[in-house]
Tab-separated table of C-alpha atoms in Angstrom:
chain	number	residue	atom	x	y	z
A	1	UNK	CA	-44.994	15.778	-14.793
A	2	UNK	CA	-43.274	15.767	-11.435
A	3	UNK	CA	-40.741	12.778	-10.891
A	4	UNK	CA	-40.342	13.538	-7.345
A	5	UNK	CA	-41.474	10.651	-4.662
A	6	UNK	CA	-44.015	10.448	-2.848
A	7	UNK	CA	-43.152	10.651	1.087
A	8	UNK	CA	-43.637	6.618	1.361
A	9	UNK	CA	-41.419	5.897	-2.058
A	10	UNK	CA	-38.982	8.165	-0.293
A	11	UNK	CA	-39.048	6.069	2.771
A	12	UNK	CA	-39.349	2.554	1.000
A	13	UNK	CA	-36.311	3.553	-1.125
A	14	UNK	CA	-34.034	4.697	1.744
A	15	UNK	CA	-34.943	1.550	3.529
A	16	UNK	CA	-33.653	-0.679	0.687
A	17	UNK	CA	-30.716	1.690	-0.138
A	18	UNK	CA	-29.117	1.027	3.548
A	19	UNK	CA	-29.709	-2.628	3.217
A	20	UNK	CA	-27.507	-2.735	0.162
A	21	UNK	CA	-24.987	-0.493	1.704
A	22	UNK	CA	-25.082	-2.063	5.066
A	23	UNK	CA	-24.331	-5.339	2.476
A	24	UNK	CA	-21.736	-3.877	0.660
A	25	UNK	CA	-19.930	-3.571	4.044
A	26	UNK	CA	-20.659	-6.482	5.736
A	27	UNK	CA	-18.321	-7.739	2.833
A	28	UNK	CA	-15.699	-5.681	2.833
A	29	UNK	CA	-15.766	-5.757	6.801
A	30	UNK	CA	-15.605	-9.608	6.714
A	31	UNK	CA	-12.652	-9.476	3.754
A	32	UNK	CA	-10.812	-6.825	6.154
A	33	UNK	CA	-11.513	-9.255	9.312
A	34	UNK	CA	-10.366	-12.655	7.324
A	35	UNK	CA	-7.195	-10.896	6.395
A	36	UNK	CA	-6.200	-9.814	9.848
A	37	UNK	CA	-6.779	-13.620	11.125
A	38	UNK	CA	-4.879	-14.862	8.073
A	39	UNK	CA	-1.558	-12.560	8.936
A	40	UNK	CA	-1.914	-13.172	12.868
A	41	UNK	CA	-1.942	-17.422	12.095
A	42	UNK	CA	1.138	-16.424	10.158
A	43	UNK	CA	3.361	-14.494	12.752
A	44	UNK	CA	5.480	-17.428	14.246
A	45	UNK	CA	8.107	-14.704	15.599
A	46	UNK	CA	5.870	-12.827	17.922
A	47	UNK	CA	2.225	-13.377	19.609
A	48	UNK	CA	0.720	-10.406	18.811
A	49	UNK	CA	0.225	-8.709	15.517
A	50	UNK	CA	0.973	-4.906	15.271
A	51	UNK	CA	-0.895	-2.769	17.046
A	52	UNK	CA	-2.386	-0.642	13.521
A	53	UNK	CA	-3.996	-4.538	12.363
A	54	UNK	CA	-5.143	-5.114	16.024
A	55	UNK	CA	-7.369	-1.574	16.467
A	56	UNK	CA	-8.316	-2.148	12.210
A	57	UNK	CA	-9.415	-5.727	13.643
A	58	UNK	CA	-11.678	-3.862	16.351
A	59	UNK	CA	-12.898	-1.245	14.208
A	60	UNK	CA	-13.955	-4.488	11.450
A	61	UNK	CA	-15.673	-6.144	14.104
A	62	UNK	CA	-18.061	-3.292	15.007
A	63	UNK	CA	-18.552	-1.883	11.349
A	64	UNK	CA	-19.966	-5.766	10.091
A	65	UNK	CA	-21.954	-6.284	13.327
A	66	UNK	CA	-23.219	-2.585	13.299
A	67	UNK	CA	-24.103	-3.079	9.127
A	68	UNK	CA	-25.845	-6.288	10.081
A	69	UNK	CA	-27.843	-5.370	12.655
A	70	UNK	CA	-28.513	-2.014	11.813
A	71	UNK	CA	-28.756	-1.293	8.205
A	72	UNK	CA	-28.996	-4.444	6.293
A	73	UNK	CA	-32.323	-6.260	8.970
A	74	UNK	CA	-33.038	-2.786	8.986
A	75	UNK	CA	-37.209	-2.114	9.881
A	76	UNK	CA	-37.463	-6.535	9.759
A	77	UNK	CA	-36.499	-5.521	13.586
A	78	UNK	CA	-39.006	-2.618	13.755
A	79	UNK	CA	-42.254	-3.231	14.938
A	80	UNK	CA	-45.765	-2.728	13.045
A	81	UNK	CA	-47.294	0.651	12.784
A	82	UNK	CA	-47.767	3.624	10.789
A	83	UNK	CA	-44.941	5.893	10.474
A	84	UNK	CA	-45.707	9.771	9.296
A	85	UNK	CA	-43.641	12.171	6.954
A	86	UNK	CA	-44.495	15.232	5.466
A	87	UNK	CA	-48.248	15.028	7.132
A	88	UNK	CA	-48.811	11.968	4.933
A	89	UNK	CA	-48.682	8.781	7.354
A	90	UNK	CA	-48.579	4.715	5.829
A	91	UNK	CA	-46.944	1.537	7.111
A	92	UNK	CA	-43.407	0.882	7.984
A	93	UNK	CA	-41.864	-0.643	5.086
A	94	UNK	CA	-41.149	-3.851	6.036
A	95	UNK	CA	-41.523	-4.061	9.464
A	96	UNK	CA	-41.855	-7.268	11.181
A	97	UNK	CA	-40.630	-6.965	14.226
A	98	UNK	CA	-41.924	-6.120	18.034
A	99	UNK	CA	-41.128	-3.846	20.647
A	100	UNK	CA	-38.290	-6.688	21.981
A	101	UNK	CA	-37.002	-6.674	18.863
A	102	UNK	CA	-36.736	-2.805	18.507
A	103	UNK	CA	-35.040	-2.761	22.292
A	104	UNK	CA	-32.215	-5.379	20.991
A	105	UNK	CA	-31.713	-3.584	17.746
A	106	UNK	CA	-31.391	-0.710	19.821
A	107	UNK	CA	-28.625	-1.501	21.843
A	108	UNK	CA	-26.699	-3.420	19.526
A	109	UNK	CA	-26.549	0.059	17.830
A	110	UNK	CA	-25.697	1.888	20.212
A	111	UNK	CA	-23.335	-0.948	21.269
A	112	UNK	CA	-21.284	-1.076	17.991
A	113	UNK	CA	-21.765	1.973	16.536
A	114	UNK	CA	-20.121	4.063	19.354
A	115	UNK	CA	-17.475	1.262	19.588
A	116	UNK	CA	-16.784	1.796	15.597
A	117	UNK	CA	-17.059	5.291	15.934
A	118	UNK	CA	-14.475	5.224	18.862
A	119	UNK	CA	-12.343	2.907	17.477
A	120	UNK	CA	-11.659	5.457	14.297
A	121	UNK	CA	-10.247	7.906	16.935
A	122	UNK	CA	-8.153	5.407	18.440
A	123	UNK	CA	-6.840	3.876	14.896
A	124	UNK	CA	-5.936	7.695	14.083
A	125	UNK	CA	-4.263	7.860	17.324
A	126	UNK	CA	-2.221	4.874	16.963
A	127	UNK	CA	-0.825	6.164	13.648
A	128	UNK	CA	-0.070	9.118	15.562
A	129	UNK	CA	1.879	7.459	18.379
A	130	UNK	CA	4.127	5.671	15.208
A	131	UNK	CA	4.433	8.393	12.926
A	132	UNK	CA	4.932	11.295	14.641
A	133	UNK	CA	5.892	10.317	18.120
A	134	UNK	CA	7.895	7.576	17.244
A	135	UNK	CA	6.517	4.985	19.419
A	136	UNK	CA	7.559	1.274	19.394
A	137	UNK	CA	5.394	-1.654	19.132
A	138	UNK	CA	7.184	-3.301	22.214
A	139	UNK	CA	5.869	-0.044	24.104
A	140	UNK	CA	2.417	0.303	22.365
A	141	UNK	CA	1.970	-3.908	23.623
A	142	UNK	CA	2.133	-2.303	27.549
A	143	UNK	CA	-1.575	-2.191	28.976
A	144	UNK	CA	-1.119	1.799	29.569
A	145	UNK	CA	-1.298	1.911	25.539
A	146	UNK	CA	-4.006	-1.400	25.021
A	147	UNK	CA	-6.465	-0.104	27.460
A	148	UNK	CA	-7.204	3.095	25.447
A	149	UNK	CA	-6.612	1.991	21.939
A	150	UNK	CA	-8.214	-1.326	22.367
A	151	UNK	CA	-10.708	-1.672	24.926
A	152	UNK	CA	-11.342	2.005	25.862
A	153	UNK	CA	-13.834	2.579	22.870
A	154	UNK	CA	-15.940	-1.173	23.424
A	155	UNK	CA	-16.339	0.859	27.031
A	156	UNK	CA	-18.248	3.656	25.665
A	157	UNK	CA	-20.503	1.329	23.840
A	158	UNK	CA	-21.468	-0.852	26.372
A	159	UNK	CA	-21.795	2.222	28.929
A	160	UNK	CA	-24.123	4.096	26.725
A	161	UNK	CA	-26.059	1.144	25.592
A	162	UNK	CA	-26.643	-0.147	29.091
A	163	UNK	CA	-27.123	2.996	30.741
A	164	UNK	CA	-29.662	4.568	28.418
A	165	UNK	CA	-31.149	1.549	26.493
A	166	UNK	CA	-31.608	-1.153	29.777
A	167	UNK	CA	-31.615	2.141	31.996
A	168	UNK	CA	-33.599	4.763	30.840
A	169	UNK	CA	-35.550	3.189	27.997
A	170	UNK	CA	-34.150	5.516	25.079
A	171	UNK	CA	-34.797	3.470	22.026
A	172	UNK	CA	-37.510	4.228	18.950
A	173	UNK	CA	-37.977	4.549	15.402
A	174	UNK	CA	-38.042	7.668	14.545
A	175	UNK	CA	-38.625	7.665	11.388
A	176	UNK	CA	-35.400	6.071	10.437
A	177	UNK	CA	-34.827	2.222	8.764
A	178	UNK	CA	-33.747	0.908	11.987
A	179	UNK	CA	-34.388	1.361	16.006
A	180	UNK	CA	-31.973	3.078	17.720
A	181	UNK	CA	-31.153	4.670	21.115
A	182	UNK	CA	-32.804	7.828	20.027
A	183	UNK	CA	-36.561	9.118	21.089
A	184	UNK	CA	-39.387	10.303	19.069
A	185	UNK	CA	-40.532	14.150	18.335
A	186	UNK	CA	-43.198	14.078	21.282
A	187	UNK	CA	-40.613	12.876	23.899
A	188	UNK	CA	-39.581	16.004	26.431
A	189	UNK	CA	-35.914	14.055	26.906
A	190	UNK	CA	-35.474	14.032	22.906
A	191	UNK	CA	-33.308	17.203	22.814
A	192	UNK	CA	-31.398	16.160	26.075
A	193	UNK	CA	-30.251	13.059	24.538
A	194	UNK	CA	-29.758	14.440	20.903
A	195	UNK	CA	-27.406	16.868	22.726
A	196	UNK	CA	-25.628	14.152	24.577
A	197	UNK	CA	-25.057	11.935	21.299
A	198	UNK	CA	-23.754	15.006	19.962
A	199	UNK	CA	-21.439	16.030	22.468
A	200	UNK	CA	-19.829	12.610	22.351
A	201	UNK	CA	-20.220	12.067	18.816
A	202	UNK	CA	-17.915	15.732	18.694
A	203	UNK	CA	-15.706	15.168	21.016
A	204	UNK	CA	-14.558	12.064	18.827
A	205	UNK	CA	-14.988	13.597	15.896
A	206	UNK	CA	-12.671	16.353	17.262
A	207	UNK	CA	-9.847	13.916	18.407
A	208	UNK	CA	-9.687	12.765	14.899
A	209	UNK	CA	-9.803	15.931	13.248
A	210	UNK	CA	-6.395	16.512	15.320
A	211	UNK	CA	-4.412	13.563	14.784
A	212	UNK	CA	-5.699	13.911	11.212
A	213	UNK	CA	-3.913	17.616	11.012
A	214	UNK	CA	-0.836	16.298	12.793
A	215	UNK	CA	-0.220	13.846	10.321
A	216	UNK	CA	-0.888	16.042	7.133
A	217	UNK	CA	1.274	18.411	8.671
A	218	UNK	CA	3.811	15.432	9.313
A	219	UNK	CA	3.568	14.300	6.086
A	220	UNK	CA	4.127	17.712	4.661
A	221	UNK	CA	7.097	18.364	6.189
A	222	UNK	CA	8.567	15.324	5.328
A	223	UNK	CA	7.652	16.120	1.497
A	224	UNK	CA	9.933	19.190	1.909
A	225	UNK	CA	12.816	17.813	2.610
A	226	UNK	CA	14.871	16.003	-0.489
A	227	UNK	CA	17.355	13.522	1.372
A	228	UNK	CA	16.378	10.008	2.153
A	229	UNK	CA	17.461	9.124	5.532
A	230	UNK	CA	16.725	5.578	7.406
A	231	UNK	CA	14.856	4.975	10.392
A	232	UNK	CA	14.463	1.923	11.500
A	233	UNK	CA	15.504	-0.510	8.909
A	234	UNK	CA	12.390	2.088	6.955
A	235	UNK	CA	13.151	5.110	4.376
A	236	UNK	CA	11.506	8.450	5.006
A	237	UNK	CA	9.132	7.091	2.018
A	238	UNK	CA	7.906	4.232	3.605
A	239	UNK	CA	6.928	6.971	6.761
A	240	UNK	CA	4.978	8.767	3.913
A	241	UNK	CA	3.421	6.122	2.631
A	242	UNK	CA	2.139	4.945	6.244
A	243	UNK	CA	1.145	8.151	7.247
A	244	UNK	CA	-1.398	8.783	3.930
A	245	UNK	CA	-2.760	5.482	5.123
A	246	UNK	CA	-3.622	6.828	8.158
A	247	UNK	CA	-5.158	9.794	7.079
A	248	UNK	CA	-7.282	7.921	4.023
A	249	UNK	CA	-8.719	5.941	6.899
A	250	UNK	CA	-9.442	9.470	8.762
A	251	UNK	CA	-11.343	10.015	5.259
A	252	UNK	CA	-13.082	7.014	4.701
A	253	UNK	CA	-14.786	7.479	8.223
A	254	UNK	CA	-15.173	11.169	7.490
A	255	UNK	CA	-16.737	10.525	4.061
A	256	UNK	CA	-19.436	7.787	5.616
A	257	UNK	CA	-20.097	9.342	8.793
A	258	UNK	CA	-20.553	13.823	8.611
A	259	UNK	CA	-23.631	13.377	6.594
A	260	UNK	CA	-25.118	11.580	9.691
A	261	UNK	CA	-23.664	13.752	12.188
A	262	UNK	CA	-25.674	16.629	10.385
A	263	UNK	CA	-28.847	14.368	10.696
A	264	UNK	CA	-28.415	14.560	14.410
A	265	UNK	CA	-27.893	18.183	14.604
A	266	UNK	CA	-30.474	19.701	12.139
A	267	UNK	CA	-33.854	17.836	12.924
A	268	UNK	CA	-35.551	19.300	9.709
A	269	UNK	CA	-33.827	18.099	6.761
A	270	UNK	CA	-35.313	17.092	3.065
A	271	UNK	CA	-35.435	13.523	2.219
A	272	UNK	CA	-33.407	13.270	-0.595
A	273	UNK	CA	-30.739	14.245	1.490
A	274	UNK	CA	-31.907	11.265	3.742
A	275	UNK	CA	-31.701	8.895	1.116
A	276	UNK	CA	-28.584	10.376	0.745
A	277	UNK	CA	-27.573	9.416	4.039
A	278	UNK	CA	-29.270	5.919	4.263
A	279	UNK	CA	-26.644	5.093	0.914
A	280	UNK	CA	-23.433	6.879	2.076
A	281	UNK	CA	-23.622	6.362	5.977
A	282	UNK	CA	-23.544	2.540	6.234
A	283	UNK	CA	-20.894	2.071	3.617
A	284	UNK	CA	-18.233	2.268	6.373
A	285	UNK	CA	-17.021	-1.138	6.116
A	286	UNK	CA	-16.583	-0.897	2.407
A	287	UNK	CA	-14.626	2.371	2.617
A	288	UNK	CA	-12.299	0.746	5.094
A	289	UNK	CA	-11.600	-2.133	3.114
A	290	UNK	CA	-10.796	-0.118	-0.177
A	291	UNK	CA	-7.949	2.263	1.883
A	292	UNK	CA	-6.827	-1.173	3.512
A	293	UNK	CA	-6.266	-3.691	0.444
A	294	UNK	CA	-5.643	-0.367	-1.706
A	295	UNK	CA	-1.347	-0.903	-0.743
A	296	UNK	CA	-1.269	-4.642	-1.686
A	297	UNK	CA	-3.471	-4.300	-4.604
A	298	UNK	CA	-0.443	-1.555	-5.926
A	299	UNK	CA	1.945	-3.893	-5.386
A	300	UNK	CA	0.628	-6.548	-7.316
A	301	UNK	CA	-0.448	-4.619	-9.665
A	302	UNK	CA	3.362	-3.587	-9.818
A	303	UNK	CA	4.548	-6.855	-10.215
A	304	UNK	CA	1.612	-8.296	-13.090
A	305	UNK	CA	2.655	-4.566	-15.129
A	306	UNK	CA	4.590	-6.848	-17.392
A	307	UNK	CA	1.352	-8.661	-18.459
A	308	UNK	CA	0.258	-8.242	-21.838
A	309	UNK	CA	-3.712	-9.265	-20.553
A	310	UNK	CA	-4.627	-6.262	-18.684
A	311	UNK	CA	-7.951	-7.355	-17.546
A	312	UNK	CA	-6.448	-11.110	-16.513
A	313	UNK	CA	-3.849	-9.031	-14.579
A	314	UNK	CA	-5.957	-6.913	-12.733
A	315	UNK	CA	-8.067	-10.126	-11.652
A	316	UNK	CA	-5.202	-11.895	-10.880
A	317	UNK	CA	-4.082	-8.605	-8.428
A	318	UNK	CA	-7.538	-8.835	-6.743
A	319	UNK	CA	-7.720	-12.461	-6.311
A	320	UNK	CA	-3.757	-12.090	-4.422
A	321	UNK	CA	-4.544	-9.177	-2.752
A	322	UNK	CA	-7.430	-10.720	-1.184
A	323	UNK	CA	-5.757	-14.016	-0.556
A	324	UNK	CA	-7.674	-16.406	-2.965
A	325	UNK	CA	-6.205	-19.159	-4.358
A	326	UNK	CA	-7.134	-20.753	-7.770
A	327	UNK	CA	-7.533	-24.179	-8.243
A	328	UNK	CA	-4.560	-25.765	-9.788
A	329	UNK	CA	-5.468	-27.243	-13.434
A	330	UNK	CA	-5.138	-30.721	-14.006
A	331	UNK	CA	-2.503	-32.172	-16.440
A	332	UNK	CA	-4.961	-34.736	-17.168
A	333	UNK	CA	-7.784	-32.448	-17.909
A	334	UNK	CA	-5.484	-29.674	-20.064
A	335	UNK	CA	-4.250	-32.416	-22.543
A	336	UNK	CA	-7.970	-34.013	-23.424
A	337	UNK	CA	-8.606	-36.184	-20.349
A	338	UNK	CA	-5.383	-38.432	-21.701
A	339	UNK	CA	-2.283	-38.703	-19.236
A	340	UNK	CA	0.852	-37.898	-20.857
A	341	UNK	CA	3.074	-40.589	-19.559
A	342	UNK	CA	6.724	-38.697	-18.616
A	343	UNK	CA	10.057	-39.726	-21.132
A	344	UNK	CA	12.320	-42.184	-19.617
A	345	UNK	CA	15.874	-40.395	-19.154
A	346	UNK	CA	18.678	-42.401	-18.168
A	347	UNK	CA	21.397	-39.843	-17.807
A	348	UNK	CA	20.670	-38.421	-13.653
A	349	UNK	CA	22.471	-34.920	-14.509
A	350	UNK	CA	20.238	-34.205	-17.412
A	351	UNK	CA	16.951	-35.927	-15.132
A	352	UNK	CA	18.080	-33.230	-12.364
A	353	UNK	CA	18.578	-30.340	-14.912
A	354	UNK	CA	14.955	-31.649	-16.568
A	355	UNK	CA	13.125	-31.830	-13.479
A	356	UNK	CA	14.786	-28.191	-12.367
A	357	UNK	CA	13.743	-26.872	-15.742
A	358	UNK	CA	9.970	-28.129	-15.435
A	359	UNK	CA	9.560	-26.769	-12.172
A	360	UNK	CA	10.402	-22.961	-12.871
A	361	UNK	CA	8.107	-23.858	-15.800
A	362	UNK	CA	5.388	-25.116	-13.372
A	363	UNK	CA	6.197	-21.735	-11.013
A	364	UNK	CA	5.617	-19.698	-13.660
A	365	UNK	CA	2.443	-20.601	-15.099
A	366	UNK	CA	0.589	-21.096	-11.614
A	367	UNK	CA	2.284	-17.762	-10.285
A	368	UNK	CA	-1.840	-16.719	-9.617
A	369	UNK	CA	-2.106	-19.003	-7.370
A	370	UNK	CA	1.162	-18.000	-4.768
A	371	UNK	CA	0.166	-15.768	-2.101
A	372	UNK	CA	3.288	-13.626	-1.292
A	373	UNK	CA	3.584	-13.074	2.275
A	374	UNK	CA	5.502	-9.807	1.400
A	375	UNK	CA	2.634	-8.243	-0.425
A	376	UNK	CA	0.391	-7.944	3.064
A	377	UNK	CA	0.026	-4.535	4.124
């Protein structure tokens, strides 16, 4: 007996498969975002946070609004109707929506998708400009830099979305889980606009590509040589370490977005390689936020090795890396509800040497709940 679906199981399960994925990064998106925030409310030296957090900031902001929109409503913004694969034609799996609907969803795609997509170039350019060019945050803060790393890329989103969305009316189903600026089989401006997706979709693709190879080839040459010279107040290992941060982030985007880019260049393609797609391609966010947390998660894990609970340890790392506190336990409630009253010492250099004593005791068992400013990434 055959256990392959059935054209509309197929569709139904690809449908639900990008609204867990688009889930999946709305969180890790909104953990990324949160984190960002946190460290700029504690800069009290300068304004403006480094310009790596700023363009990750950007590149959060499009990823959770393009998994929202996109892949987790999914078809709720499609409109009613029959949708055909494979000859065999049944009902959009849970569409509710109307051709308004389908319009907005549309252009918010367009909108932040091309913006996120962008915004990976300019990340992997930005760790370009540090590592290998040696740039300076107090010259990466002049608008010549924060016009293309920063704005340049929310540009090309709200171009193309205007232009052929509002403009030209490009927007339709198409047999995905979501509308987008993309037209149907029977439309004669399909492979025109397929073509120009592509080309822009490549030419970004290609910019990353590059800085990615400059920095492996960075990285590499660094590797070769033994001596450990400073830079900066920063070792040569500290350069190695930020540049394979900058090309994991190259990876994560690779990893969540070539399977797509192939959707757009083959037309004909099987749809378990669809559902493939509809699990790996939103999962953007979530990929970010592993290769961003991934350096303070190490170095708590570092610091908890001495632990003898390994599985309290590693949820104690998570819960610091991601900057959650846990509630403080009650004297009251760890000695039966009944309040200890505290010994009356008369001697003040033993009450200071007491007090002294109980506090490093206090430290130590609560050390969960200190967030270490040090540990951010």
């Amino acid at each position: 007996q055959s256990m392959s679906l059935s054209p509309e199981e197929s569709y139904l399960a690809k449908v639900i498969a990008a609204k867990i994925s688009g889930l999946l990064s709305m969180i890790g998106s909104g953990l990324i975002i949160r984190d960002v925030i946190l460290r700029w409310r504690r800069r009290k030296e300068q304004q403006f946070l480094p310009i790596v957090p700023r363009v990750i900031l950007s590149m959060s902001v499009a990823d959770f609004f393009t998994s929202f929109f996109v892949h987790f409503i999914g078809t709720w913004m499609v409109p009613k109707g029959d949708v055909t694969i494979l000859d065999e034609t049944f009902p959009i799996a849970l569409a509710t929506g109307s051709d308004a609907t389908c319009k907005i969803q549309a252009f918010i795609s367009s909108l932040f998708s091309l913006a996120g997509i962008s915004t990976n170039a300019t990340l992997a350019t930005a760790y370009w400009l540090l590592v290998c060019r040696e740039k300076k945050e107090i010259d990466l803060n002049k608008w010549k830099w924060q016009i293309p790393l920063l704005w340049f890329p929310w540009l090309i989103g709200v171009a193309d979305s205007f232009i052929f969305v509002i403009g030209f009316g490009f927007y339709g189903h198409n047999n995905a889980w979501f509308c987008g600026s993309f037209l149907s089989v029977e439309s004669p401006h399909r492979d025109w606009r397929n073509g120009e997706l592509a080309a822009i979709v490549g030419v970004i693709n290609l910019l990353i590509i590059s800085m990615m190879a400059l920095l492996i080839k960075f990285v590499h040459n660094l590797e070769k040589k033994s001596d450990v010279y400073r830079r900066n107040g920063e070792t040569r290992q500290n350069t190695i370490r930020v540049t394979r941060q900058g090309i994991l982030f190259i990876l994560s985007y690779m990893a969540a977005m070539i399977p797509a880019v192939i959707t757009i260049v083959i037309n004909a393609l099987p749809e378990p390689y669809i559902i493939f797609v509809s699990c790996i391609h939103p999962l953007q966010g979530a990929f970010n936020a592993l290769v961003y947390f991934r350096p303070k998660y190490i170095a708590n894990r570092q610091k908890m090795a001495s632990r003898s609970n390994l599985r309290a340890s590693r949820l104690s790392s998570i819960l610091r890396t991601l900057n959650v506190s846990l509630p403080k336990r009650s004297s009251a409630l760890s000695n039966g509800g009944r309040k200890i009253p505290a010994p009356q010492i008369i001697d003040k250099d033993l009450t200071t040497k007491s007090n002294e004593r109980e506090v490093k005791i206090h430290s130590i068992e609560n050390k969960e709940d200190v967030f270490d400013e040090k540990n951010l990434p």
